[in-house]
Each structure stands twice: as C-alpha cells, then as structure tokens.
Amino acid sequence: IKFVMIKRLPFSTGYRYYLVIVLEGIAPNKKINEVSGNVGIDIGTSTVAVCSEDKCILKELAPKSNKYLSKLNQVMIKLENSRRLNNPENFNENGTVKKGKLSWKKSKNYKKLMWKLKTLHRKRSAYVKCEHEKLANEIINLGNYINVERMSFNGLQRKGKLEKKENGTYKKRKRFGKSLLSKSPALLISIIDRKLGYLGNKINKVDTNTFKASQYNHIKDTYEKKTLSVRMTTIGEKVVQRDLYSAFLLMNSKENLKETDRAKCLDTFGDFIINESKCINEIKKLNIKRPHSFGF
C-alpha cells in the first residue's frame, strides 16, 4: 500500500466516508474484446448516433436522468420557500435579496432538504456514469477506429447575446446548459477514450471546420445548410435520419480527419440504408417516448 485517500459521499442521513487504497505497481489491463473496424459517432447534447459497418445505434443519453432533474427542482423550490419563510427580513418588498452581509436562519426541515438535494445529485451523477460506461462498451464492441466531431460543450452552455425582437420583447438567451447538465455527453466521449486506451488506441476527433458532417451530401458531392429542426434528410432517392447519416460520414472519414472519403461512402451506402432502417424499426417497436430530435 502506497497511500490511502478518503472519499466523502453525501447520503440522506449525512456524509459517509470511504477509503480508497492505492497499491504499488502497474494496474492490470481490463479485458475488452478488440474488434477491428471503423465507427462514427455523432454526439448531440442529449442523444447519440453511432454507425459501424454492421450496425447503427440511435439512443437518448441517460434516459432516466430527467426524472432526477424534476425531483431536484421540487426540492430546490421547497428550499427557497423555507428560506423566505424563516428570513423575511432579508428580502425587499419586490422579493429580491437585500444587499450586504446577511445572517440566515436554517430550520430543521431546511437542513433535511439540503441533505436530500445532495443525495439526489450523487444518485444522478452515479446513474449517468453507469449508463455511459455501458454505452461505451457497446460502441467499442463495434470497432476500434472511432471518429467523432470535435465539439466545445462549454461553448454550448454559454447564454446567447441579449437581442431585441421587432415587437419589443427579448429573444431567449438560453442554450443547452440544462440538457448538458442532465445528459453529460462530454463524459461519454472521455469514457470511450479511456477504454480505447486499454487497447493502445485513442478516439479520433475530426476537424468540424472542414468536415461539416451535417451539411455534406455524398451523392451530389455538395454541402447543403440545414436548420436544426430538420431531422430527416434526402440522400439520392433515400430519406435517412440526419444524425445517423452524419455518423455514417464520420465513419468513412479520411485519415487526415478533415473530410469524408466519398468513394468509401458510395461503396458502403447500401449497407448503411439496411442498418439504418433496421435501427429505426427496432426503436419504433419499443413503443416508448422518444426525443423530438429523432425525427420520427
């Protein structure tokens, strides 16, 4: 034993402490079935589309995480109500908090709610990580050469500029902060990269400035801008799901990771159509609520 770390986790009754023991030596490599092949991942803020030579996957990231968010919102509303009831002197007539140094009274119920809030955050985080670990294993079993778009998730969290509409009202500044908190897409990419490291590989991030997977049409060999609301796209004579098609283009990326290989796309497009329709039919058979971004 080299040293021991103390880990603290919140529960409804208080903190529990765990010992993390670090041993000397090299950790054994985790056994992962290495499958050779190209895989493309089109990662969104709340969904992921995956395409390999043999299979297509279209899933919502951590589908039950929204339930945790609704519970968290309920607890936070109760906390705010309790805080206002016990500290009326700290608020102005319009409901805003007074400026300056303030003392806050915390009731027993308020403290219980705080522990409940911390516990829900811990459970949500553990659930999302567990779901991403399972999904990462499923993706790696499709192939070991994985391509994904380089994305700035921090940029998607930032609020937009304050702009006024013609009618005098202001445009919404909100972007994707809530879905990124709930789904943690960046965590999935980091887990896949870590697991590929066990095999001596790493995830490949394509250049979005030149690749433009959401705009390219390999049949026409042209780029067509589409609005975010358009979820199905026509390629040749076939109507395909937009995210799955982007994953297909990423799968057939050239080695320079700057553009897709049109010759490969033409050779493998027939197999992709079969896999894509099979994937969509399987989702429809489940008869469950699907995100609007699926487009069907």
Coordinates of C-alpha atoms in Angstrom, one line a residue:
I1 CA 0.0 0.0 0.0
K2 CA 1.5 3.3 -1.1
F3 CA -1.2 5.7 0.4
V4 CA -4.9 5.9 1.3
M5 CA -7.3 8.6 0.1
I6 CA -10.5 9.5 2.0
K7 CA -13.6 9.8 -0.2
R8 CA -16.7 11.6 1.1
L9 CA -20.2 11.0 -0.3
P10 CA -23.5 12.6 0.8
F11 CA -26.5 10.5 1.9
S12 CA -29.8 11.5 3.4
T13 CA -28.5 10.9 6.9
G14 CA -25.2 12.7 6.4
Y15 CA -21.8 12.1 4.9
R16 CA -20.3 8.6 4.6
Y17 CA -16.6 8.2 4.3
Y18 CA -14.8 5.6 2.2
L19 CA -11.1 4.6 2.0
V20 CA -9.5 4.4 -1.5
I21 CA -6.4 2.3 -1.2
V22 CA -3.6 2.9 -3.8
L23 CA -1.3 0.0 -4.4
E24 CA 2.2 -0.1 -5.8
G25 CA 2.8 -1.5 -9.3
I26 CA 1.1 -1.4 -12.7
A27 CA -2.7 -2.0 -12.8
P28 CA -3.8 -5.0 -14.9
N29 CA -5.3 -4.1 -18.3
K30 CA -9.1 -4.6 -18.4
K31 CA -10.2 -7.3 -20.8
I32 CA -12.0 -5.7 -23.7
N33 CA -13.0 -7.6 -26.9
E34 CA -11.0 -5.8 -29.6
V35 CA -13.0 -5.6 -32.8
S36 CA -11.3 -4.1 -35.8
G37 CA -13.4 -1.7 -37.9
N38 CA -14.4 2.0 -38.4
V39 CA -17.1 3.6 -36.2
G40 CA -18.6 7.1 -36.5
I41 CA -20.2 8.9 -33.5
D42 CA -22.5 11.9 -34.0
I43 CA -22.8 13.2 -30.4
G44 CA -25.5 15.7 -29.5
T45 CA -26.5 17.5 -26.3
S46 CA -29.0 14.7 -25.3
T47 CA -28.7 12.0 -28.0
V48 CA -26.0 9.9 -29.7
A49 CA -26.0 8.3 -33.2
V50 CA -23.4 5.6 -33.9
C51 CA -22.7 3.9 -37.2
S52 CA -20.4 1.0 -38.0
E53 CA -20.1 -1.3 -41.0
D54 CA -22.6 -3.8 -39.4
K55 CA -24.9 -1.8 -37.1
C56 CA -26.5 1.6 -36.4
I57 CA -27.4 2.9 -32.9
L58 CA -29.6 5.9 -32.1
K59 CA -30.1 6.5 -28.4
E60 CA -31.1 9.1 -25.9
L61 CA -28.3 9.6 -23.4
A62 CA -29.1 8.5 -19.8
P63 CA -32.9 8.5 -20.5
K64 CA -34.0 8.5 -16.8
S65 CA -31.8 11.4 -15.8
N66 CA -34.7 13.9 -16.5
K67 CA -36.6 12.3 -13.5
Y68 CA -33.7 13.2 -11.2
L69 CA -33.8 16.8 -12.5
S70 CA -37.6 17.1 -11.8
K71 CA -37.0 15.8 -8.3
L72 CA -34.1 18.3 -7.8
N73 CA -36.3 21.2 -9.0
Q74 CA -39.0 20.2 -6.5
V75 CA -36.5 20.1 -3.6
M76 CA -35.0 23.5 -4.6
I77 CA -38.5 25.1 -4.7
K78 CA -39.1 23.8 -1.2
L79 CA -35.7 25.1 0.0
E80 CA -36.4 28.6 -1.4
N81 CA -39.9 28.7 0.2
S82 CA -38.4 27.6 3.5
R83 CA -35.6 30.2 3.3
R84 CA -38.1 33.0 2.6
L85 CA -40.4 32.0 5.4
N86 CA -37.6 31.9 8.0
N87 CA -35.8 35.0 6.8
P88 CA -38.4 37.6 5.8
E89 CA -36.2 40.5 7.0
N90 CA -33.5 39.6 4.3
F91 CA -35.8 40.3 1.4
N92 CA -37.0 43.5 -0.2
E93 CA -40.7 44.2 -0.9
N94 CA -40.3 43.2 -4.6
G95 CA -38.9 39.8 -3.5
T96 CA -35.2 40.4 -4.2
V97 CA -32.5 39.7 -1.6
K98 CA -31.2 42.7 0.3
K99 CA -27.6 43.8 -0.3
G100 CA -24.8 43.5 2.3
K101 CA -23.9 40.9 4.8
L102 CA -26.9 38.9 6.0
S103 CA -27.5 36.2 8.6
W104 CA -29.7 33.2 7.5
K105 CA -31.8 31.1 9.8
K106 CA -32.0 27.4 8.8
S107 CA -34.8 25.3 10.1
K108 CA -34.5 21.5 10.7
N109 CA -36.6 20.9 7.7
Y110 CA -34.3 23.1 5.6
K111 CA -31.3 21.1 6.7
K112 CA -33.1 17.8 5.8
L113 CA -33.9 19.2 2.4
M114 CA -30.3 20.1 1.9
W115 CA -29.2 16.6 2.5
K116 CA -31.9 15.3 0.2
L117 CA -30.6 17.7 -2.5
K118 CA -27.0 16.5 -2.1
T119 CA -28.1 12.8 -2.2
L120 CA -30.1 13.4 -5.5
H121 CA -27.1 15.0 -7.1
R122 CA -24.9 12.0 -6.1
K123 CA -27.5 9.5 -7.4
R124 CA -28.0 11.3 -10.7
S125 CA -24.2 11.5 -11.2
A126 CA -23.8 7.8 -10.5
Y127 CA -26.7 6.8 -12.8
V128 CA -25.3 8.9 -15.7
K129 CA -21.8 7.5 -15.3
C130 CA -23.1 3.9 -15.2
E131 CA -25.2 4.4 -18.3
H132 CA -22.3 5.9 -20.2
E133 CA -20.0 3.1 -19.2
K134 CA -22.4 0.5 -20.6
L135 CA -23.0 2.5 -23.8
A136 CA -19.2 3.0 -24.3
N137 CA -18.7 -0.8 -24.1
E138 CA -21.4 -1.3 -26.7
I139 CA -19.7 1.2 -29.1
I140 CA -16.2 -0.2 -28.6
N141 CA -17.5 -3.7 -29.5
L142 CA -18.4 -2.3 -33.0
G143 CA -14.9 -1.3 -33.9
N144 CA -11.6 0.1 -32.6
Y145 CA -11.1 3.1 -35.0
I146 CA -13.7 5.6 -33.7
N147 CA -14.3 9.1 -35.2
V148 CA -16.2 11.9 -33.5
E149 CA -16.6 15.6 -34.2
R150 CA -14.5 18.0 -32.1
M151 CA -17.1 19.9 -30.0
S152 CA -16.9 22.7 -27.5
F153 CA -19.5 21.7 -24.9
N154 CA -18.5 24.7 -22.8
G155 CA -19.5 27.0 -25.6
L156 CA -22.9 25.3 -25.9
Q157 CA -23.5 26.1 -22.2
R158 CA -23.0 29.9 -22.6
K159 CA -26.0 32.1 -22.9
G160 CA -26.5 33.9 -26.2
K161 CA -26.4 37.7 -26.7
L162 CA -29.2 39.9 -25.5
E163 CA -31.2 40.7 -28.6
K164 CA -34.5 42.6 -29.0
K165 CA -37.3 41.4 -31.3
E166 CA -39.4 43.7 -33.6
N167 CA -42.3 43.6 -31.1
G168 CA -40.1 44.9 -28.3
T169 CA -39.6 41.7 -26.4
Y170 CA -36.2 40.0 -26.0
K171 CA -35.1 36.7 -27.5
K172 CA -34.4 33.8 -25.2
R173 CA -30.7 33.6 -24.2
K174 CA -30.9 30.0 -23.0
R175 CA -29.0 27.4 -25.0
F176 CA -28.2 23.8 -24.0
G177 CA -27.0 24.2 -20.4
K178 CA -29.8 22.2 -18.9
S179 CA -29.5 19.2 -21.2
L180 CA -25.7 19.1 -20.9
L181 CA -26.1 19.0 -17.1
S182 CA -28.6 16.2 -17.4
K183 CA -27.0 14.1 -20.1
S184 CA -23.2 14.8 -19.8
P185 CA -22.3 14.0 -23.4
A186 CA -18.6 15.0 -22.8
L187 CA -18.4 12.4 -20.2
L188 CA -19.3 9.7 -22.7
I189 CA -16.5 10.8 -25.1
S190 CA -13.9 10.8 -22.2
I191 CA -15.0 7.3 -21.1
I192 CA -14.7 5.9 -24.7
D193 CA -11.3 7.5 -25.0
R194 CA -10.2 5.9 -21.6
K195 CA -11.4 2.5 -22.6
L196 CA -9.7 2.7 -26.0
G197 CA -6.5 3.5 -24.1
Y198 CA -6.7 -0.1 -22.7
L199 CA -6.3 -1.3 -26.3
G200 CA -3.5 1.2 -27.1
N201 CA -5.8 3.4 -29.2
K202 CA -7.5 6.7 -28.8
I203 CA -10.6 8.4 -30.1
N204 CA -10.2 10.5 -33.3
K205 CA -11.6 14.0 -33.4
V206 CA -12.3 15.3 -36.9
D207 CA -12.0 19.0 -37.9
T208 CA -15.5 20.4 -37.9
N209 CA -14.4 23.5 -39.9
T210 CA -13.7 21.4 -43.0
F211 CA -15.7 18.2 -42.4
K212 CA -19.2 19.6 -41.9
A213 CA -20.9 16.2 -41.5
S214 CA -24.4 17.8 -41.0
Q215 CA -24.2 19.6 -44.4
Y216 CA -22.4 17.2 -46.8
N217 CA -24.3 15.1 -49.4
H218 CA -22.0 12.4 -50.8
I219 CA -24.3 11.6 -53.8
K220 CA -24.3 15.2 -55.1
D221 CA -20.9 15.9 -53.6
T222 CA -22.2 19.2 -52.3
Y223 CA -22.7 21.0 -49.0
E224 CA -26.3 22.0 -48.1
K225 CA -27.1 24.0 -45.0
K226 CA -30.0 22.7 -42.9
T227 CA -31.8 24.2 -39.9
L228 CA -31.6 22.3 -36.6
S229 CA -35.3 21.4 -36.8
V230 CA -34.8 19.3 -40.0
R231 CA -34.2 15.8 -38.6
M232 CA -34.7 13.7 -41.8
T233 CA -32.6 14.4 -45.0
T234 CA -32.9 13.1 -48.6
I235 CA -29.7 11.5 -50.0
G236 CA -30.2 10.4 -53.5
E237 CA -33.6 8.6 -53.6
K238 CA -33.4 7.7 -49.9
V239 CA -34.8 9.6 -46.8
V240 CA -32.4 9.0 -43.9
Q241 CA -32.2 10.1 -40.3
R242 CA -29.9 13.1 -40.1
D243 CA -27.8 12.1 -37.1
L244 CA -27.3 8.6 -38.3
Y245 CA -26.2 9.9 -41.7
S246 CA -23.7 12.2 -40.0
A247 CA -22.3 9.2 -38.1
F248 CA -22.1 7.4 -41.4
L249 CA -20.0 10.2 -42.9
L250 CA -17.8 10.3 -39.8
M251 CA -17.2 6.5 -40.1
N252 CA -15.9 7.0 -43.6
S253 CA -13.5 9.8 -42.7
K254 CA -10.2 10.1 -44.4
E255 CA -7.0 9.6 -42.4
N256 CA -6.4 13.3 -42.3
L257 CA -9.7 13.7 -40.4
K258 CA -10.5 16.8 -42.4
E259 CA -13.1 15.4 -44.9
T260 CA -15.1 12.3 -45.6
D261 CA -14.0 9.7 -48.2
R262 CA -16.6 9.9 -50.9
A263 CA -15.5 6.6 -52.6
K264 CA -16.0 4.7 -49.3
C265 CA -19.4 6.4 -48.8
L266 CA -20.5 5.2 -52.2
D267 CA -19.4 1.7 -51.6
T268 CA -21.0 1.3 -48.1
F269 CA -24.1 3.4 -48.5
G270 CA -26.3 0.4 -49.5
D271 CA -25.3 -1.4 -46.2
F272 CA -25.9 1.8 -44.2
I273 CA -29.5 2.1 -45.6
I274 CA -30.2 -1.5 -44.4
N275 CA -28.7 -0.9 -41.0
E276 CA -30.4 2.5 -40.6
S277 CA -33.9 1.2 -41.4
K278 CA -33.4 -1.8 -39.1
C279 CA -32.3 0.6 -36.2
I280 CA -35.4 2.8 -36.7
N281 CA -37.8 -0.1 -36.9
E282 CA -36.4 -1.5 -33.6
I283 CA -36.9 1.8 -31.9
K284 CA -40.5 2.1 -33.2
K285 CA -41.2 -1.5 -31.9
L286 CA -40.2 -0.5 -28.4
N287 CA -43.2 1.9 -28.3
I288 CA -41.6 4.3 -25.8
K289 CA -41.4 8.0 -25.6
R290 CA -38.7 9.3 -28.0
P291 CA -36.9 12.7 -28.1
H292 CA -38.2 15.1 -30.9
S293 CA -34.7 15.2 -32.3
F294 CA -35.1 11.6 -33.6
G295 CA -37.5 13.0 -36.2
F296 CA -39.9 10.0 -36.5

